[in-house]
Amino acid sequence: MTAADPSPGRTHPAADLTPQAAPADPVAAIAAAWERERPGTPVSSIGIVTPIWRLAKLLGDDRRRVLARAGIDAATLDLLSVLRRQGPPYTLSTRELGQRSLVTAGAVSQRVARAEREGLVTRAPGAGRPRTVQVTLTEAGHALVESTVDQVLTREADLLTGLTDAQQRELTELLRLLLSDVQRRLGDDRITHVGQE
């Protein structure tokens, strides 16, 4: 037997380098590690908040890929979607757009200017109040939002098929309750796309 060979009955050193299998539930492992290292640390939120953060990242990244393939960014889709949901004639003031998009007046102005350059919306002075600007969806904007919304919502519905219809309804209600309560506690009812203003 050569020096390089392991002796009978002894474990080969290389066996010690075998990576250990990842825990079945890494989130539970995080909570357990904190409990072990800092007994008494409140860890009950980890099983909820950590998966929500991870899902937000995964879903946000996936949505950006879908939108990139469709040739539109999330801010422009948000603008077009707000106008589209308004119904004919698909027109809102910049003030109304800001209120419904939950973004600043400056952000609305930038979004509208970019969409107008791309032929997706038009701007016109509003009647009545001075300096009011009305924004209207163009035919090109209407067509783009129609096809893009279908792509986004079909994709995201597909990603949820691991849950039954009943589970999805239950989760929808639980998330609604949680979001409403956290917004109340924090005094912040703004809702924006992940990673946006």
Tab-separated table of C-alpha atoms in Angstrom:
chain	number	residue	atom	x	y	z
A	1	MET	CA	0.000	0.000	0.000
A	2	THR	CA	1.440	3.408	-0.953
A	3	ALA	CA	1.611	6.448	1.275
A	4	ALA	CA	-1.123	8.062	-0.792
A	5	ASP	CA	-3.574	5.266	-0.100
A	6	PRO	CA	-5.712	5.395	3.017
A	7	SER	CA	-5.202	2.670	5.536
A	8	PRO	CA	-7.928	0.038	5.691
A	9	GLY	CA	-10.723	1.096	7.934
A	10	ARG	CA	-9.724	4.790	7.930
A	11	THR	CA	-11.720	7.578	6.309
A	12	HIS	CA	-10.031	9.151	3.295
A	13	PRO	CA	-9.149	12.839	4.011
A	14	ALA	CA	-11.035	13.891	0.886
A	15	ALA	CA	-14.255	12.681	2.466
A	16	ASP	CA	-13.982	15.514	5.000
A	17	LEU	CA	-14.182	18.017	2.130
A	18	THR	CA	-17.572	16.816	0.910
A	19	PRO	CA	-19.998	19.739	1.168
A	20	GLN	CA	-22.788	19.127	3.633
A	21	ALA	CA	-26.308	19.052	2.290
A	22	ALA	CA	-28.181	22.313	2.599
A	23	PRO	CA	-30.825	22.298	5.332
A	24	ALA	CA	-34.296	21.310	4.147
A	25	ASP	CA	-35.641	24.672	5.337
A	26	PRO	CA	-32.922	27.351	5.332
A	27	VAL	CA	-35.267	29.893	6.904
A	28	ALA	CA	-35.942	27.573	9.849
A	29	ALA	CA	-32.191	27.006	10.084
A	30	ILE	CA	-31.625	30.767	10.441
A	31	ALA	CA	-34.161	30.965	13.266
A	32	ALA	CA	-32.665	27.898	14.971
A	33	ALA	CA	-29.156	29.347	14.741
A	34	TRP	CA	-30.236	32.598	16.391
A	35	GLU	CA	-32.020	30.634	19.120
A	36	ARG	CA	-28.883	28.567	19.694
A	37	GLU	CA	-26.485	31.518	19.691
A	38	ARG	CA	-28.699	34.027	21.475
A	39	PRO	CA	-31.282	32.229	23.605
A	40	GLY	CA	-34.323	34.391	24.130
A	41	THR	CA	-33.957	36.282	20.838
A	42	PRO	CA	-37.455	36.761	19.330
A	43	VAL	CA	-37.321	34.733	16.123
A	44	SER	CA	-41.000	34.177	15.316
A	45	SER	CA	-40.958	36.833	12.564
A	46	ILE	CA	-38.136	35.148	10.625
A	47	GLY	CA	-40.403	32.460	9.184
A	48	ILE	CA	-42.656	35.156	7.688
A	49	VAL	CA	-40.487	38.184	6.937
A	50	THR	CA	-37.508	36.335	5.414
A	51	PRO	CA	-39.621	34.409	2.845
A	52	ILE	CA	-41.476	37.640	1.965
A	53	TRP	CA	-38.146	39.404	1.304
A	54	ARG	CA	-36.899	36.484	-0.780
A	55	LEU	CA	-40.139	36.260	-2.741
A	56	ALA	CA	-40.093	40.011	-3.379
A	57	LYS	CA	-36.578	39.722	-4.796
A	58	LEU	CA	-37.379	36.676	-6.947
A	59	LEU	CA	-40.675	38.069	-8.248
A	60	GLY	CA	-39.218	41.534	-8.833
A	61	ASP	CA	-36.279	40.134	-10.799
A	62	ASP	CA	-38.566	37.872	-12.836
A	63	ARG	CA	-40.956	40.730	-13.635
A	64	ARG	CA	-38.042	42.891	-14.810
A	65	ARG	CA	-36.947	40.101	-17.176
A	66	VAL	CA	-40.488	39.789	-18.577
A	67	LEU	CA	-40.703	43.552	-19.066
A	68	ALA	CA	-37.263	43.707	-20.674
A	69	ARG	CA	-38.366	41.122	-23.247
A	70	ALA	CA	-41.507	43.196	-23.864
A	71	GLY	CA	-39.406	46.342	-24.327
A	72	ILE	CA	-40.888	48.338	-21.444
A	73	ASP	CA	-39.718	49.315	-17.956
A	74	ALA	CA	-41.742	48.980	-14.755
A	75	ALA	CA	-42.296	52.736	-14.319
A	76	THR	CA	-43.705	53.123	-17.842
A	77	LEU	CA	-45.929	50.067	-17.423
A	78	ASP	CA	-47.225	51.528	-14.158
A	79	LEU	CA	-48.085	54.805	-15.906
A	80	LEU	CA	-49.812	53.108	-18.845
A	81	SER	CA	-51.648	50.697	-16.544
A	82	VAL	CA	-53.082	53.516	-14.420
A	83	LEU	CA	-54.400	55.205	-17.576
A	84	ARG	CA	-55.729	51.931	-18.984
A	85	ARG	CA	-57.599	51.056	-15.787
A	86	GLN	CA	-59.273	54.456	-15.879
A	87	GLY	CA	-61.322	53.357	-18.900
A	88	PRO	CA	-62.194	55.452	-21.977
A	89	PRO	CA	-60.983	58.021	-22.869
A	90	TYR	CA	-57.947	56.824	-20.823
A	91	THR	CA	-57.141	60.338	-19.612
A	92	LEU	CA	-55.992	61.614	-16.216
A	93	SER	CA	-54.312	64.741	-14.943
A	94	THR	CA	-50.705	64.528	-13.820
A	95	ARG	CA	-51.967	65.172	-10.279
A	96	GLU	CA	-54.331	62.196	-10.491
A	97	LEU	CA	-51.557	60.041	-11.940
A	98	GLY	CA	-49.342	60.893	-8.986
A	99	GLN	CA	-52.074	60.027	-6.504
A	100	ARG	CA	-52.874	56.701	-8.148
A	101	SER	CA	-49.271	55.713	-8.821
A	102	LEU	CA	-48.186	56.798	-5.320
A	103	VAL	CA	-45.128	58.611	-6.645
A	104	THR	CA	-43.979	62.237	-6.505
A	105	ALA	CA	-44.999	64.911	-8.988
A	106	GLY	CA	-41.425	64.949	-10.280
A	107	ALA	CA	-41.476	61.207	-10.908
A	108	VAL	CA	-44.798	61.480	-12.746
A	109	SER	CA	-43.412	64.276	-14.910
A	110	GLN	CA	-40.393	62.166	-15.865
A	111	ARG	CA	-42.540	59.125	-16.624
A	112	VAL	CA	-44.954	61.123	-18.768
A	113	ALA	CA	-42.153	62.859	-20.687
A	114	ARG	CA	-40.475	59.531	-21.457
A	115	ALA	CA	-43.733	57.863	-22.498
A	116	GLU	CA	-44.627	60.861	-24.678
A	117	ARG	CA	-41.259	60.650	-26.487
A	118	GLU	CA	-42.031	57.011	-27.209
A	119	GLY	CA	-45.482	57.853	-28.576
A	120	LEU	CA	-47.310	56.047	-25.771
A	121	VAL	CA	-49.149	59.049	-24.321
A	122	THR	CA	-50.019	62.624	-25.268
A	123	ARG	CA	-50.147	65.710	-23.055
A	124	ALA	CA	-52.569	68.636	-23.338
A	125	PRO	CA	-53.529	71.587	-21.150
A	126	GLY	CA	-56.445	70.777	-18.887
A	127	ALA	CA	-59.650	72.781	-18.873
A	128	GLY	CA	-60.491	74.835	-15.802
A	129	ARG	CA	-57.620	74.865	-13.328
A	130	PRO	CA	-54.491	76.673	-14.548
A	131	ARG	CA	-51.366	74.613	-15.170
A	132	THR	CA	-53.380	71.391	-15.177
A	133	VAL	CA	-51.933	68.855	-17.634
A	134	GLN	CA	-54.066	66.025	-18.997
A	135	VAL	CA	-52.316	62.818	-20.084
A	136	THR	CA	-54.010	60.468	-22.539
A	137	LEU	CA	-53.085	56.965	-23.632
A	138	THR	CA	-52.371	56.699	-27.379
A	139	GLU	CA	-53.288	53.719	-29.547
A	140	ALA	CA	-49.676	52.551	-29.373
A	141	GLY	CA	-49.691	52.887	-25.591
A	142	HIS	CA	-52.978	51.019	-25.353
A	143	ALA	CA	-51.651	48.159	-27.492
A	144	LEU	CA	-48.426	47.952	-25.477
A	145	VAL	CA	-50.117	47.860	-22.097
A	146	GLU	CA	-52.623	45.247	-23.303
A	147	SER	CA	-49.945	42.825	-24.472
A	148	THR	CA	-47.591	43.494	-21.571
A	149	VAL	CA	-50.162	43.104	-18.814
A	150	ASP	CA	-51.145	39.736	-20.278
A	151	GLN	CA	-47.507	38.608	-20.285
A	152	VAL	CA	-46.860	39.779	-16.719
A	153	LEU	CA	-50.038	38.445	-15.153
A	154	THR	CA	-49.923	35.117	-17.018
A	155	ARG	CA	-46.331	34.596	-15.901
A	156	GLU	CA	-47.048	35.497	-12.283
A	157	ALA	CA	-50.177	33.336	-12.177
A	158	ASP	CA	-48.040	30.448	-13.416
A	159	LEU	CA	-45.519	31.027	-10.630
A	160	LEU	CA	-48.312	30.609	-8.068
A	161	THR	CA	-49.585	27.256	-9.317
A	162	GLY	CA	-47.712	25.462	-6.531
A	163	LEU	CA	-50.595	26.581	-4.309
A	164	THR	CA	-54.158	25.364	-4.709
A	165	ASP	CA	-56.907	27.869	-5.462
A	166	ALA	CA	-58.036	27.655	-1.825
A	167	GLN	CA	-54.489	28.247	-0.565
A	168	GLN	CA	-54.105	31.240	-2.880
A	169	ARG	CA	-57.358	32.745	-1.590
A	170	GLU	CA	-56.278	32.177	2.015
A	171	LEU	CA	-52.832	33.654	1.399
A	172	THR	CA	-54.375	36.653	-0.384
A	173	GLU	CA	-56.505	37.417	2.648
A	174	LEU	CA	-53.676	36.897	5.148
A	175	LEU	CA	-51.349	39.166	3.161
A	176	ARG	CA	-54.080	41.801	2.894
A	177	LEU	CA	-54.529	41.746	6.667
A	178	LEU	CA	-50.781	41.806	7.330
A	179	LEU	CA	-50.110	44.630	4.873
A	180	SER	CA	-52.960	46.733	6.232
A	181	ASP	CA	-51.822	46.272	9.823
A	182	VAL	CA	-48.141	46.981	9.099
A	183	GLN	CA	-49.080	50.092	7.110
A	184	ARG	CA	-51.187	51.288	10.047
A	185	ARG	CA	-48.407	50.627	12.544
A	186	LEU	CA	-45.785	52.379	10.424
A	187	GLY	CA	-48.063	55.201	9.281
A	188	ASP	CA	-47.112	54.549	5.657
A	189	ASP	CA	-49.686	53.507	3.066
A	190	ARG	CA	-47.506	53.978	-0.007
A	191	ILE	CA	-47.224	50.970	-2.296
A	192	THR	CA	-44.628	50.965	-5.053
A	193	HIS	CA	-42.846	48.382	-7.146
A	194	VAL	CA	-39.955	46.707	-5.379
A	195	GLY	CA	-36.840	48.786	-5.859
A	196	GLN	CA	-38.659	51.842	-7.201
A	197	GLU	CA	-39.301	55.239	-5.703
